[in-house]
Each structure stands twice: as structure tokens, then as C-alpha cells.
Coordinates of C-alpha atoms in Angstrom, one line a residue:
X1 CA 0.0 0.0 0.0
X2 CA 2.8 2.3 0.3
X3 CA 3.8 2.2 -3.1
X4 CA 0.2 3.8 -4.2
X5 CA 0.8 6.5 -1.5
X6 CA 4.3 6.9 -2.1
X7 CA 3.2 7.6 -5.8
X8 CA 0.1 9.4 -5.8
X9 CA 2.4 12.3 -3.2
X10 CA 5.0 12.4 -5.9
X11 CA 3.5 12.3 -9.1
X12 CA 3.0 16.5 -9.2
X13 CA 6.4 17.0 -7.6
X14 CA 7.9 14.6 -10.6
X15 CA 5.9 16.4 -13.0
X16 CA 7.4 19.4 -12.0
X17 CA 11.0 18.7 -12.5
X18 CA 10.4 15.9 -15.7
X19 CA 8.1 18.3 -17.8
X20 CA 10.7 21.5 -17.9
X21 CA 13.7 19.2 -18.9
X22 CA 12.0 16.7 -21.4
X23 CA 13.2 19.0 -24.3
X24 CA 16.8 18.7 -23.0
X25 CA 16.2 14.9 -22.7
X26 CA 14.7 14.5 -25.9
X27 CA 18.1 16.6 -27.3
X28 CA 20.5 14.6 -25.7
X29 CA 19.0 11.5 -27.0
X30 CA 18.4 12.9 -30.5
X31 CA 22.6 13.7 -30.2
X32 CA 23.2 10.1 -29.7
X33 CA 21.2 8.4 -32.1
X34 CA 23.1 10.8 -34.8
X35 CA 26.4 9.6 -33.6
X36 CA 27.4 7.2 -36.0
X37 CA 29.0 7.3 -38.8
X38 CA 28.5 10.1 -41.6
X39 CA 26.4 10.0 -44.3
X40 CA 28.4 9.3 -48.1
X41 CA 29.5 12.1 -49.7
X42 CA 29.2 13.1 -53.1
X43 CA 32.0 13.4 -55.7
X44 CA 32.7 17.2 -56.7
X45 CA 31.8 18.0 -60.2
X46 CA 35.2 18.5 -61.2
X47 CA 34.3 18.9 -65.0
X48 CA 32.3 21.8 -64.3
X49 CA 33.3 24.9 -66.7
X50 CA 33.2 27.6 -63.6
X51 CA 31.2 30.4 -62.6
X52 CA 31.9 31.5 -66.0
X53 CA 29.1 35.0 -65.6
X54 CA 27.6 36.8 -62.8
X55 CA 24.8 34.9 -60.4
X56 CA 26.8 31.4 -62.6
X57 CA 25.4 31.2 -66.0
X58 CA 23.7 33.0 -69.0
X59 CA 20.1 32.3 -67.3
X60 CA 21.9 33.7 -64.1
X61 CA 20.3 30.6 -62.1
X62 CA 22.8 31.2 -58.8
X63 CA 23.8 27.4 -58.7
X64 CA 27.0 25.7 -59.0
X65 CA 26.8 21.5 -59.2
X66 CA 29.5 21.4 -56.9
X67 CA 29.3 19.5 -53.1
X68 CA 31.3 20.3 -50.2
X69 CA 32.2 17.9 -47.0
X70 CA 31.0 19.0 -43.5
X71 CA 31.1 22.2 -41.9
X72 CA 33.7 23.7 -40.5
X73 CA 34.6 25.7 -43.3
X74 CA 38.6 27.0 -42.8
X75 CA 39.8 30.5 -44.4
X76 CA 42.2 28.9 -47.1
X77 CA 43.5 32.4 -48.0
X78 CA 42.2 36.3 -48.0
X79 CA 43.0 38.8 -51.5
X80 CA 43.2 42.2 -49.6
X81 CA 42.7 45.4 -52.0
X82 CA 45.2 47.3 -49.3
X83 CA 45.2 50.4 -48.2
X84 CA 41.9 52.4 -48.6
X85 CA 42.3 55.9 -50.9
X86 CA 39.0 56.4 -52.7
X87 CA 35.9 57.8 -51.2
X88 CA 32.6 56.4 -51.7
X89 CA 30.2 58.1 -54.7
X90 CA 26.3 57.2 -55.2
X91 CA 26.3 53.8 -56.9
X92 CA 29.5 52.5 -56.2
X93 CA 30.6 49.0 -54.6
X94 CA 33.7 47.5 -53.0
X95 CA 34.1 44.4 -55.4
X96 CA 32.3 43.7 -58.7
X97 CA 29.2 41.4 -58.4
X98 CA 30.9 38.7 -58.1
X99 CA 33.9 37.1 -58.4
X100 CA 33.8 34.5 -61.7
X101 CA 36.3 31.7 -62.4
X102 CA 37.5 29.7 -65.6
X103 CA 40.2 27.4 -67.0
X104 CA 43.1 29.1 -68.6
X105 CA 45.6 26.0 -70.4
X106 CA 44.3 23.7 -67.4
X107 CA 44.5 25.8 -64.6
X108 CA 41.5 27.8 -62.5
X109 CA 41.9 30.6 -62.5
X110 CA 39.2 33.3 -60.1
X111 CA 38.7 36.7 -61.8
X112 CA 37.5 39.8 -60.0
X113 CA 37.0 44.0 -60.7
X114 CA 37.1 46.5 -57.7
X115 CA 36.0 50.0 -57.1
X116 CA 40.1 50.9 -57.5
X117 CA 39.3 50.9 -61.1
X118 CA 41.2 47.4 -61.3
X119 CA 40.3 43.8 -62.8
X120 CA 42.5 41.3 -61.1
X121 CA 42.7 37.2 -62.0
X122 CA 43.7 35.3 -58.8
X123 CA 45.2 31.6 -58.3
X124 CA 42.5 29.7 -56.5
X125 CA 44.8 27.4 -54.5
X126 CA 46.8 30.5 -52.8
X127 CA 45.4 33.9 -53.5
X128 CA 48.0 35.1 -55.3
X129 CA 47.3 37.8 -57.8
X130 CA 48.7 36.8 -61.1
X131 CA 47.9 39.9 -62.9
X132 CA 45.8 42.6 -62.9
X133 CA 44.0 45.4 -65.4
X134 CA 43.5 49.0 -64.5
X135 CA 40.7 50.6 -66.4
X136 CA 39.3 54.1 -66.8
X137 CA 36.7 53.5 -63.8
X138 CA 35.6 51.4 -60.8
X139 CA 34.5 47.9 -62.1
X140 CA 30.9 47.5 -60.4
X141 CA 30.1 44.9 -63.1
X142 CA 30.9 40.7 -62.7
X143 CA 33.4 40.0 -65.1
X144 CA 32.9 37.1 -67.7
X145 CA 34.9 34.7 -69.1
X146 CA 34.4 32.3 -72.1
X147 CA 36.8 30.7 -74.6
X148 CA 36.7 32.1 -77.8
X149 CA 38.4 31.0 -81.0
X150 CA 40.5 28.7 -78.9
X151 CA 41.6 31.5 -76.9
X152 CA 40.5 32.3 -73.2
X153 CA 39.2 35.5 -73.0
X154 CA 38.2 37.4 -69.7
X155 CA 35.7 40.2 -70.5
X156 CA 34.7 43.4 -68.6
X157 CA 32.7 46.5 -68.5
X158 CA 33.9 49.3 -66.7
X159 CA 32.0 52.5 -65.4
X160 CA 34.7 54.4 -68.1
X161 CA 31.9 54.2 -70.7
X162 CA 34.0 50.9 -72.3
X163 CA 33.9 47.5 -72.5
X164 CA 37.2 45.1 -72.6
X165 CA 38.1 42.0 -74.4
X166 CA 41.4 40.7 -72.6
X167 CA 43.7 37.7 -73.1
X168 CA 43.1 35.7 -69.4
X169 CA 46.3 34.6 -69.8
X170 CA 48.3 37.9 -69.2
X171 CA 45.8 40.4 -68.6
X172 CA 46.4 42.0 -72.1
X173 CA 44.5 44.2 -73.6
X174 CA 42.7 42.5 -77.3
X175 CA 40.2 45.0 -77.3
X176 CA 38.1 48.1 -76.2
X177 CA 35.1 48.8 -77.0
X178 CA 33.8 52.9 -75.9
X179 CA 30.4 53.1 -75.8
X180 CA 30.0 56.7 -75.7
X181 CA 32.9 59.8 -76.4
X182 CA 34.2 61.7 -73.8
X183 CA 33.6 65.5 -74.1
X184 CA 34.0 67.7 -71.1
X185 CA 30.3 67.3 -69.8
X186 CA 30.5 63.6 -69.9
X187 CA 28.3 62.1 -66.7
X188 CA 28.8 58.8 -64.8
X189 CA 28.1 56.1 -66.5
X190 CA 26.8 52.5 -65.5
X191 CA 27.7 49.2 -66.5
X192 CA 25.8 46.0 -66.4
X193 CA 27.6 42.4 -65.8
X194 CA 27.8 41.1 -69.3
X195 CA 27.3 37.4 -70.4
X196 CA 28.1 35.0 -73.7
X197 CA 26.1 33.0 -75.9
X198 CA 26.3 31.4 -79.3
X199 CA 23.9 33.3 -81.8
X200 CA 24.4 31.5 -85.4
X201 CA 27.9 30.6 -85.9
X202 CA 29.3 33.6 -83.0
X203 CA 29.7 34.4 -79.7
X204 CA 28.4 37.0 -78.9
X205 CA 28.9 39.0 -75.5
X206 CA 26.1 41.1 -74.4
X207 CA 26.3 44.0 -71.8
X208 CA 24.2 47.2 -70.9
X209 CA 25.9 50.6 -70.5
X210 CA 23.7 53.7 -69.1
X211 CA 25.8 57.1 -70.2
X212 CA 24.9 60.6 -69.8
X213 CA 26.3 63.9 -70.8
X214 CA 25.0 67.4 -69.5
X215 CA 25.8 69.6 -72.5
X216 CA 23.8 72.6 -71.7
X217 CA 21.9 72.2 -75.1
X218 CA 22.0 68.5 -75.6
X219 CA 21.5 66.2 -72.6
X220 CA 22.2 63.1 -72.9
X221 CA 20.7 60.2 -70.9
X222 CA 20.7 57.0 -72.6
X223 CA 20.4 53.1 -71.1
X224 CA 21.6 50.7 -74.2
X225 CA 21.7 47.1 -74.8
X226 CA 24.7 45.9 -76.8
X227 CA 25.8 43.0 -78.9
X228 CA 29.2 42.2 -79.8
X229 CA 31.4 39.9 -81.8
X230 CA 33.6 38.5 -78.6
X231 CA 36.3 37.9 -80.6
X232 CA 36.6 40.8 -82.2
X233 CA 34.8 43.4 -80.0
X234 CA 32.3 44.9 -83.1
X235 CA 29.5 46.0 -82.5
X236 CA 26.5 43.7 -83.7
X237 CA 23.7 46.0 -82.6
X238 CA 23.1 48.5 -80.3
X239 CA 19.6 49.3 -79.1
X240 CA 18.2 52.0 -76.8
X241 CA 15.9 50.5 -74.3
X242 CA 15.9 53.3 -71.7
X243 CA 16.6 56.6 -70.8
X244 CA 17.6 55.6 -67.2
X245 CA 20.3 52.5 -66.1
X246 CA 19.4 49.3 -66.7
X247 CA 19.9 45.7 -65.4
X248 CA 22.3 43.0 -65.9
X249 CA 21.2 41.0 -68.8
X250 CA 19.9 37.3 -68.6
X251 CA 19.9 35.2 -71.7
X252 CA 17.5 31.9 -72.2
X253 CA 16.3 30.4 -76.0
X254 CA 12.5 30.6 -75.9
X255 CA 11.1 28.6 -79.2
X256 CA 14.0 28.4 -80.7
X257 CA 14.5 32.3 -81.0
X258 CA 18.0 33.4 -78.5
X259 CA 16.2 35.7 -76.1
X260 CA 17.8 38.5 -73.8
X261 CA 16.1 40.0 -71.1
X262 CA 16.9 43.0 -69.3
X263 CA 15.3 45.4 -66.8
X264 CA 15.3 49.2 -66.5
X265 CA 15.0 51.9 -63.9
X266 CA 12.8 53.4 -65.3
X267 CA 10.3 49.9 -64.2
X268 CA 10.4 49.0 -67.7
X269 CA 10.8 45.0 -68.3
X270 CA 12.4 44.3 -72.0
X271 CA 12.6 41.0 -74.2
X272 CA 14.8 41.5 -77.2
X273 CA 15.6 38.8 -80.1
X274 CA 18.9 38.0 -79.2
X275 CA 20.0 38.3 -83.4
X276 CA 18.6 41.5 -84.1
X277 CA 17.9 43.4 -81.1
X278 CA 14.4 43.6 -82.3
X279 CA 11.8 44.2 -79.5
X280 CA 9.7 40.6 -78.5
X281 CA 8.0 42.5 -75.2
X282 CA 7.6 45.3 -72.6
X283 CA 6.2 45.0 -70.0
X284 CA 6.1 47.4 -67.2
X285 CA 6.1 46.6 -63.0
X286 CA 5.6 50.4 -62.1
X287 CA 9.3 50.3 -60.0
X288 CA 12.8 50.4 -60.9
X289 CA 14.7 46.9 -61.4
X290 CA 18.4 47.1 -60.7
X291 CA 18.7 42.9 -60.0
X292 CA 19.8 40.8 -63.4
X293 CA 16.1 38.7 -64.2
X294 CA 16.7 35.0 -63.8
X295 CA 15.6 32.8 -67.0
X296 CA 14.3 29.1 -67.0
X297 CA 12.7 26.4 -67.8
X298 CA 9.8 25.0 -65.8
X299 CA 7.6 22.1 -66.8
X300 CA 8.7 23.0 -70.5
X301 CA 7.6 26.6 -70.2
X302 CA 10.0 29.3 -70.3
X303 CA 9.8 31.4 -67.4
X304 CA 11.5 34.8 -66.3
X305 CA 11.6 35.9 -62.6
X306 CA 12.1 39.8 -61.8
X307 CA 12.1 41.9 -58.7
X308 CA 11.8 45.2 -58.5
X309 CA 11.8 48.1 -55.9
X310 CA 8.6 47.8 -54.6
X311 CA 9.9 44.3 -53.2
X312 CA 7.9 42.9 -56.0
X313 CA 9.1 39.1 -57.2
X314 CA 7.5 38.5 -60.4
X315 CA 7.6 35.1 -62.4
X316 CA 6.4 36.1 -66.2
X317 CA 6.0 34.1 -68.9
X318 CA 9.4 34.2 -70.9
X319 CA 7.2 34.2 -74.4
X320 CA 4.9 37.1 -73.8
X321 CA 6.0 39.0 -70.3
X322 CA 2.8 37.9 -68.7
X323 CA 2.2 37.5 -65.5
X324 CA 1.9 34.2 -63.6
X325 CA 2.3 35.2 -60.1
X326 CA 3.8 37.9 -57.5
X327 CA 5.3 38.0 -54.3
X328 CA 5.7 40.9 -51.6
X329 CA 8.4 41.2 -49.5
X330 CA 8.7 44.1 -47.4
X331 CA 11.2 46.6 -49.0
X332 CA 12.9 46.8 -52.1
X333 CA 14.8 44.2 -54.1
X334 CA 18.6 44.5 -55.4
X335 CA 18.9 40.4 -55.4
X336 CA 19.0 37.9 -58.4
X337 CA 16.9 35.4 -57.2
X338 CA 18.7 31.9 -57.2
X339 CA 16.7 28.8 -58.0
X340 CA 16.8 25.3 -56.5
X341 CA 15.2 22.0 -55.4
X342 CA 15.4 21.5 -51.9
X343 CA 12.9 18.8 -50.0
X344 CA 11.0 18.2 -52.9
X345 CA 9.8 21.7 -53.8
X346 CA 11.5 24.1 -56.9
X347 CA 12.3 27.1 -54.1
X348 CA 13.5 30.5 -55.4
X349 CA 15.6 32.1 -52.7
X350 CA 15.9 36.1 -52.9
X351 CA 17.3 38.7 -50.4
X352 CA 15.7 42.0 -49.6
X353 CA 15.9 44.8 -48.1
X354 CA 13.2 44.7 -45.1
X355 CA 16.3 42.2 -43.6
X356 CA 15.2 38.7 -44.9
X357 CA 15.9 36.1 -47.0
X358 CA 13.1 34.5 -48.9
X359 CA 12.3 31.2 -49.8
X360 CA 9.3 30.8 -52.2
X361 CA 8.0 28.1 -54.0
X362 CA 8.7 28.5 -57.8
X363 CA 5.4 27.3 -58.9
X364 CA 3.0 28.9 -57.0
X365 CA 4.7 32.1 -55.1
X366 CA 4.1 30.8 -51.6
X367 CA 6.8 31.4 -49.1
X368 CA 8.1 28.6 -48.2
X369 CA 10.3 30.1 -45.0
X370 CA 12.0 33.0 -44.6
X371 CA 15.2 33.9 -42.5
X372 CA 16.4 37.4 -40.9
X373 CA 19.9 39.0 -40.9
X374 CA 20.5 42.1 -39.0
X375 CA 20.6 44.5 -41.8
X376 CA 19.3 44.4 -45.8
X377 CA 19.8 42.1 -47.8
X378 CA 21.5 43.2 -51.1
X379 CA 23.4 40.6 -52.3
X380 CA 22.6 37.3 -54.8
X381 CA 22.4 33.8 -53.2
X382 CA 24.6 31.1 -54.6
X383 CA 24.1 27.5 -54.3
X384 CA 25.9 24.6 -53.5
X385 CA 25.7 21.7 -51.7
X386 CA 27.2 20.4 -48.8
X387 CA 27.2 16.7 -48.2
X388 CA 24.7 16.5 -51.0
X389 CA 22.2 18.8 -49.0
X390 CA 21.2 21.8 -50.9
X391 CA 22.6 25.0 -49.3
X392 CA 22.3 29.1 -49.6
X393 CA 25.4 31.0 -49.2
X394 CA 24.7 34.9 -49.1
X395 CA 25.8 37.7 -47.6
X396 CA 23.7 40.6 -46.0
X397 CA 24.8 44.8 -45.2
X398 CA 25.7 43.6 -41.9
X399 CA 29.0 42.4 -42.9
X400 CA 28.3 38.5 -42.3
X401 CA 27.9 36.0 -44.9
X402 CA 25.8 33.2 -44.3
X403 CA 24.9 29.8 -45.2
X404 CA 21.3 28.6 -44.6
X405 CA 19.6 25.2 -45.5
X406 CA 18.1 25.4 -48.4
X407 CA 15.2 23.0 -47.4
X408 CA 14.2 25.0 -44.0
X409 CA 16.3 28.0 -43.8
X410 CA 18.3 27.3 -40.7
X411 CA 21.4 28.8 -40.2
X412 CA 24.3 26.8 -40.4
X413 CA 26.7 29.0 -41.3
X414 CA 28.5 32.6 -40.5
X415 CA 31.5 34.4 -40.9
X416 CA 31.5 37.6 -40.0
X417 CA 34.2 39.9 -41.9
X418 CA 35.4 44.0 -41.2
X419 CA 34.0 46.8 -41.2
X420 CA 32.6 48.3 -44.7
X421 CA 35.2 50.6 -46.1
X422 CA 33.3 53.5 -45.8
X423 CA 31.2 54.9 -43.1
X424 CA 27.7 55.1 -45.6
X425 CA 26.1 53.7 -48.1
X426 CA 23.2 55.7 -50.5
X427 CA 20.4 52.5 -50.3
X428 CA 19.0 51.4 -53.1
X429 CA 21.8 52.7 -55.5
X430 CA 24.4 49.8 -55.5
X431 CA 24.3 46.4 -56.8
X432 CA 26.5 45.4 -54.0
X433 CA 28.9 42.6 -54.2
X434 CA 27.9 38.3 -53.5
X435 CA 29.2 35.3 -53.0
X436 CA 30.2 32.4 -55.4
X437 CA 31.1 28.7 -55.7
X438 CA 34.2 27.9 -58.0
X439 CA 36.9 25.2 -58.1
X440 CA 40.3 25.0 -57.3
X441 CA 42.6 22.7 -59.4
X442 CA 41.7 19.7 -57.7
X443 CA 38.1 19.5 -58.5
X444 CA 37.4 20.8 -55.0
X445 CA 34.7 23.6 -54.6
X446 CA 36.2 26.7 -53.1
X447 CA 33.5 29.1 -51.7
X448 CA 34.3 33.2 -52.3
X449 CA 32.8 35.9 -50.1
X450 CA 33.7 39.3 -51.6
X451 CA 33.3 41.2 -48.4
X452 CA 32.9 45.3 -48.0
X453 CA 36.3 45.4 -45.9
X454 CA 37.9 45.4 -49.1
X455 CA 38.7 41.4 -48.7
X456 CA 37.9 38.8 -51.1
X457 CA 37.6 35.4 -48.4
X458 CA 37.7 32.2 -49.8
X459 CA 37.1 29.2 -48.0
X460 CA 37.2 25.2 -47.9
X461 CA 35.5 22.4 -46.1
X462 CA 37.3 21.5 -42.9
X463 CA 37.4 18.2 -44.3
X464 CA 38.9 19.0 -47.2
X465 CA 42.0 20.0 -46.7
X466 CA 45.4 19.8 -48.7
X467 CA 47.9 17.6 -46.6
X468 CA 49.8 18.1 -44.3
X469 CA 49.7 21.9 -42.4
X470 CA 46.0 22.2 -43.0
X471 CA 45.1 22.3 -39.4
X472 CA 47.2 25.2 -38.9
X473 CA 44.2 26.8 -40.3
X474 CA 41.7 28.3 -37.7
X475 CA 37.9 27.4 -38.4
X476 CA 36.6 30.9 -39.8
X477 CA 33.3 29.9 -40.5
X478 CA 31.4 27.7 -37.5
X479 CA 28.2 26.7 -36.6
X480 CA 26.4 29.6 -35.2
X481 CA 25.4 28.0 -31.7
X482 CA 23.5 30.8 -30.1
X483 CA 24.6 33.5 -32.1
X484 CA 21.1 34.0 -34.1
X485 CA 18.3 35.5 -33.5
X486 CA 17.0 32.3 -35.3
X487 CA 17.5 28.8 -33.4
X488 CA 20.0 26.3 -35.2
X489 CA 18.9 24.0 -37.6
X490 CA 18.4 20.2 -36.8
X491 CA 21.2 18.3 -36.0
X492 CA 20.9 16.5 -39.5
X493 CA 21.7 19.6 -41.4
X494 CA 24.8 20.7 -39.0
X495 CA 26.2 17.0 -38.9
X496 CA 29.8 17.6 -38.6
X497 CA 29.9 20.9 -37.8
X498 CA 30.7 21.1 -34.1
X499 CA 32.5 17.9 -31.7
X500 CA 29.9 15.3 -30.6
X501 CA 30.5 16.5 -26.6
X502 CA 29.3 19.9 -27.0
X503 CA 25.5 18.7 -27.7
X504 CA 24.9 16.6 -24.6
X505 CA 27.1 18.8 -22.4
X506 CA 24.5 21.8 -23.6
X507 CA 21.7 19.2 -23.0
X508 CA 22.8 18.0 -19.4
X509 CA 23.5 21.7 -18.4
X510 CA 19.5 22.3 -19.5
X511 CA 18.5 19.2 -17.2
X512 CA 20.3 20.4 -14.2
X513 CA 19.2 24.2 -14.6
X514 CA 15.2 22.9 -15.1
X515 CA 15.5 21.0 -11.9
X516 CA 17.0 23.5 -10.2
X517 CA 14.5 26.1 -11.2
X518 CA 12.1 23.2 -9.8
X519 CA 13.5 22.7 -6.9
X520 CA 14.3 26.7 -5.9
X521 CA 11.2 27.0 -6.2
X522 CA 11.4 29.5 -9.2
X523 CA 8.6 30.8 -11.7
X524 CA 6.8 27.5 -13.2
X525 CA 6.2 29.4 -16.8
X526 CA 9.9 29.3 -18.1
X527 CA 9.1 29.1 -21.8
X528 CA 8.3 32.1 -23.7
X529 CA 5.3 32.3 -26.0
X530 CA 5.7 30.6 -29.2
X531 CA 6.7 33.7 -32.2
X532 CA 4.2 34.1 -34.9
X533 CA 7.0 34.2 -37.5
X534 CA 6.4 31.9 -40.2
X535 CA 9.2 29.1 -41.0
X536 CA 10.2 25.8 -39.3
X537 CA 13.5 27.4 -37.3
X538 CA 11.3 29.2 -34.9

């Protein structure tokens, strides 16, 4: 009979000190089960051609087919611009886009413009700068680099009203193409990342260039759309699309006609034949669009996503410009949307500026989740994976880069870099630099942050290092345990990342401080109220 009694007095005091620590049970458990051995990994794609344009490819898609190991990523090596002269001016941005990569006789090779007016080409494996470009201007636009004729060519369009054909073997100059003569009034002008596609027999490169001149009798404000022979650097056609800047081209065949899209400032959305430069469609979404469109295919149908000031994301038909669906975020949009597959669903992940990243389904337009940085969200999202799991890599005006699961948009990843270079920035005005996925010679993917100390970070799997010295390295990107506003992701997504002790320590250390709060006779509502933010990591 005592065993009845014994139990019916202790069952609420039990109760009491089980129920606050079951979460920290159920953690602890959860961290053992995981414990075993790693899931396979994934060969890189070492055949890949490279992040030949800005946001990867001609359809500027954001994903490279590439597969890291584990977490921890290590720093391999950091490109510093050095000391700081210039001041900032409206529009202008540390690095170019991005930084872009290709294979120059069998060696990567990572090529990258800065606001000192320079276009640099990098050796993957240490950093080292191999040579470098000066032009007229600061190089705001992604580089692009194709092989033409046989010969590999790194191309470039510079705020100095120009575009440049080089030889990405030395750095020499082949060609320069001036879009508009200087005079003494001559304006700024603004370049768009350019990009390369067969049309016929040719490569062509297509770029945008906005100039202006304030002649007091003749001004001049004029956004054009070029096409030239990339071997030769003549001009193909030329067509005015715009009296204000407009956006990076994106380029995608649509019923067998070579399409390239391109957006304006003025909220004009254009669709030109790729041979001509004859208009196919204009459409207008009432905003200015500074992000480059992204072009696909989607259950056969060619389809064009745009986002525009407003923090309007758009998916159009790619044939006619019309509408299929729209999504609002809460302040304007500078990012190239990337696209992926991640637990099933086609999710297209975009930054903004009210501080979040989206995730929306590319079907329909329904978020999917969302996840918050601490300031806006400017940059393009690039896409890798790591151990075959789908992953977003981009960084945000608060000087961090991240890496999120592409499936729930948990954090996994952050490094945080300096300070921006200068004390400001005029929103709205720059297409600030993002990150990218390359290779080094090995096959191995090599992840770039371009960050606004004036440092171009790249970094490697922990597991993937080079031989011997490799641990001399210190982890510079970790798994952000309690450093987000936004709870870790599950400990599927982070395997790896962090030594199997720290898990059950946390876990045992939440069992003792429950019962203790039990026990002390503390408040009996611990937990705070559940947050109404949509997404799974809350």
C-alpha cells in the first residue's frame, strides 16, 4: 500500500522537474542516435566549366553542381585590395558582383573587378594575384569569361563608358570597345555584368551601358543594350531601351529564337531577339529593377523571374511578359533570385531589403520560409551543396555571410568579416557585391565571399584540406550556436559541424538548470510564448 501513496504524493512534484527538462532529454537523445557514422558524400563536379558569368550562367540561375564535406569551413586564403584611398560616390561597390572563375591551359583561375578601377585574376589554391588590369573606372560589373576561338578571354565592363576583351592569360588588352565619347560634360556612366552565348555561328557578349552627358543644349541620358562579336569586339547592334540604367542581362532560347532579357530603372521590363535586337516585349512593373532577371525552364515553359523596388518578385512568362504570379516582401529588391530543389519543392531564394531572406516556391509564389539577418539584404544567393544537402550562401549589409539550409532556412553558417570601407552607403543605388562557388585545381569547390572590408575570403571544407599543415588553419566559418536570432537547424543539417560533446554537455547543463529552477522554487512558466514568424527554425 505504500507504493500507491508513495506515488500518488509524488506524481506532481515529478511532474514538475520531468516536464521542464524533457526538451533537453529529448536533445540529448536525439545527439546520440546521430552519432554514427556520416552519411556518403558526393564526388565534386570536377568537369564543371566555372562560374563563368555573374549569379553562374547565362540564365543567371545562382547554382553551381559542386558538393562540399562537413562544416567547418577554414579561411584557405584572404585577396586584400590594401590600403583604402578612394571615397565612396552614389552607386559605387567594394568588389564587382561577383567574383567568376574559368580554366586558362588547365589551370583555375578566379577573376574579380574593384571600385580601384582594377580587374584582377587570382590563383584559386593560394590567392596570389597573377595579374591585374586597371581601367578608366571602378568595375561595379561581374566579369565574364568564355573561350573564344581557342583562346581564353576574360571580358569586362567598366563605369569608363567601355567594354574590354582581354587575353586571361596575361591580362592583355585585345580589345576596347567605348560606348560613348568623352567631351567635357561627360556624366557617370553604368555598367551591367555582361554574359556569352552562341547566336548562329558567333559568340556574342552582351552588356548594358547607361551614359549621360549634361551639355547645356544637348542632354544626354541613354540606357543601351549591346551585342558584340567577342572575338573581335564589333559592334553587332546597339539598341536604346531606356533613358535611365538598366539591369544585368539574362539570356534563355524561348522557341528556338535566342532571347535576352533586361530590366530598367525606369520599371520598364524588356525582351529582345537575341539576333537583331528587335523588341519581343515590354512590360512594365511600375518600380525600378536594378537585379539581373533570372531565365528558366519549368515544366517545359520558359519562365522569367524579376524583382523590382517595390519588393515585388515577379515570375512572367518568358514568351509574352505575362504575368503568372507575384510575391511581396517588405522593401525593395537588389537580389538575383537563385533557383533550387530543396525537400521536394523548386524554391526560389531572394534577399531584400526589409532584412530577410526568402524562400518561395517557384510554382506557386508561396513562401516557403524566410530567415532574418540584421541589416538588408542586397546581395545574390549562390548554391551549393554540402554533403549532398542543398545550401544558400549569401551575404547581408551587416557584414556577415551566411549559409542557410536550403530546405528550412536554418542557419548553419557565419562568418563575420570588417568593417565596410566607408562609413555610408546611398540605399538602393548599388548592386552590392555576392558570393560564389568555383573550383580549385583539384576538383574541390572553393566558396568566395567578396566582403565590403575590401577582402575577397575564400574558404574550404574543414574536411577537405590539402595535406599536411592544413590544421594550422583556424575554423573561420562555425556553426552559429546561439549567435542568431533564429534557433539552429536540426542536427541533420549541421552534422559535422561542431564535436559530438558539446551537444549533450548543452543538453545535461539544460536538465540540471530545469530541476534547479524546480527545486528553488522559481517561476513554473519558463518558456516564452511561441513567435508568430512563419518558417520551421522558430
Amino acid at each position: 500500500m505504500s507504493g500507491p501513496i508513495l506515488g500518488t504524493c509524488f506524481a506532481p512534484w515529478l511532474r514538475r522537474v520531468v516536464r521542464p527538462c524533457f526538451p533537453a532529454v529529448l536533445l540529448y537523445l536525439a545527439t546520440q542516435s546521430l552519432g554514427g557514422a556520416a552519411p556518403p558524400q558526393s564526388p565534386s563536379v570536377a568537369s564543371w566549366p566555372g562560374w563563368v558569368f555573374f549569379h553562374a550562367n547565362a540564365g543567371r540561375t545562382g547554382v553551381a553542381p559542386l558538393n562540399f564535406s562537413a562544416p567547418p569551413f577554414f579561411r584557405a586564403w584572404t585577396f586584400d585590395l590594401g590600403r583604402h584611398t578612394w571615397s565612396y560616390c552614389q552607386g559605387a561597390s567594394v568588389w564587382s558582383a561577383c567574383a567568376v572563375s574559368g580554366t586558362v591551359d588547365g589551370r583555375p583561375r578566379i577573376f574579380v573587378g574593384a571600385y580601384d578601377h582594377n580587374l584582377y585574376a587570382l590563383d584559386p589554391e593560394t590567392g596570389r594575384e597573377i595579374w591585374r588590369f586597371t581601367t578608366g573606372c571602378l568595375v561595379a560589373a561581374a566579369p565574364a569569361f568564355a573561350v573564344v576561338q581557342g583562346k581564353p578571354m576574360v571580358f569586362a565592363a567598366s563605369s569608363d563608358r567601355s567594354a574590354y576583351g582581354l587575353d586571361a592569360r596575361t591580362g592583355r588588352k585585345l580589345w576596347q570597345l567605348e560606348t560613348y565619347s568623352w567631351t567635357y560634360t561627360i556624366g557617370e556612366s553604368v555598367a551591367g555584368s555582361p554574359l556569352l552565348a552562341p547566336v548562329g555561328k558567333r559568340l556574342t557578349l552582351f552588356f548594358p551601358m547607361w551614359n549621360s552627358d549634361r551639355r547645356p543644349l544637348r542632354t544626354v541620358q541613354t540606357g543601351e543594350l549591346f551585342a558584340v562579336d567577342a572575338a573581335a569586339g564589333r559592334v553587332r547592334w546597339r539598341r536604346k531601351l531606356s533613358t535611365a540604367p538598366l539591369s544585368s542581362p539574362a539570356f534563355l532560347n524561348v522557341d528556338g529564337r535566342p532571347t535576352v532579357f533586361a530590366g530598367s530603372e525606369s520599371g520598364a521590363f524588356i525582351a529582345c531577339d537575341a539576333r537583331t535586337g528587335r523588341t519581343v516585349f515590354r512590360t512594365v512593373t511600375g518600380h525600378k529593377i536594378l537585379a539581373a532577371p533570372l531565365c528558366t525552364r519549368i515544366a517545359q515553359q520558359p519562365i522569367v523571374f524579376v524583382t523590382n523596388a517595390f519588393g515585388m518578385v515577379r515570375c512572367l512568362s518568358a514568351r509574352s511578359g505575362r504575368s503568372i504570379w507575384k510575391y511581396k516582401t517588405g522593401h525593395e529588391v537588389l537580389s538575383t533570385p537563385a533557383l533550387v530543389k530543396a525537400g521536394g519543392k523548386l524554391l526560389l531564394i531572394v534577399g531584400s531589403s526589409d532584412r530577410f531572406v526568402h524562400a518561395i516556391e517557384a510554382k506557386t509564389g508561396r513562401r516557403v520560409w524566410r530567415f532574418m539577418t540584421r541589416k538588408y539584404v542586397v546581395a545574390s544567393p549562390a548554391v551549393a551543396r554540402v554533403r549532398g544537402r542543398p545550401m544558400v550562401f549569401i551575404n547581408s549589409l551587416d557584414n556577415a555571410l551566411y549559409g542557410l539550409d536550403a530546405e528550412t532556412g536554418c542557419e548553419i553558417l557565419r562568418f563575420v568579416s570588417g568593417d565596410m570601407l566607408w562609413p555610408y552607403e546611398t540605399r538602393g543605388s548599388s548592386i552590392w557585391a555576392s558570393a560564389s562557388v568555383v573550383t580549385q585545381a583539384t576538383g574541390k569547390p572553393l566558396l568566395l565571399y567578396p566582403a565590403y572590408d575590401g577582402k575577397l575570403y575564400a574558404f574550404v571544407a574543414g574536411a577537405q584540406g590539402a595535406g599536411p599543415g592544413e590544421n594550422d588553419a583556424k575554423p573561420a566559418v562555425r556553426a552559429a550556436v546561439g549567435a542568431s536570432s533564429r534557433p539552429v537547424s536540426s542536427p541533420r543539417a549541421q552534422a559535422g559541424s561542431a564535436p559530438s560533446f558539446v551537444v549533450p554537455t548543452v543538453g545535461l547543463a539544460l536538465f540540471l538548470a530545469g530541476a534547479s529552477t524546480v527545486l528553488l522554487g522559481g517561476p513554473r512558466k519558463t518558456l516564452r510564448q511561441p513567435s508568430q514568424e512563419p518558417g520551421p527554425c522558430r
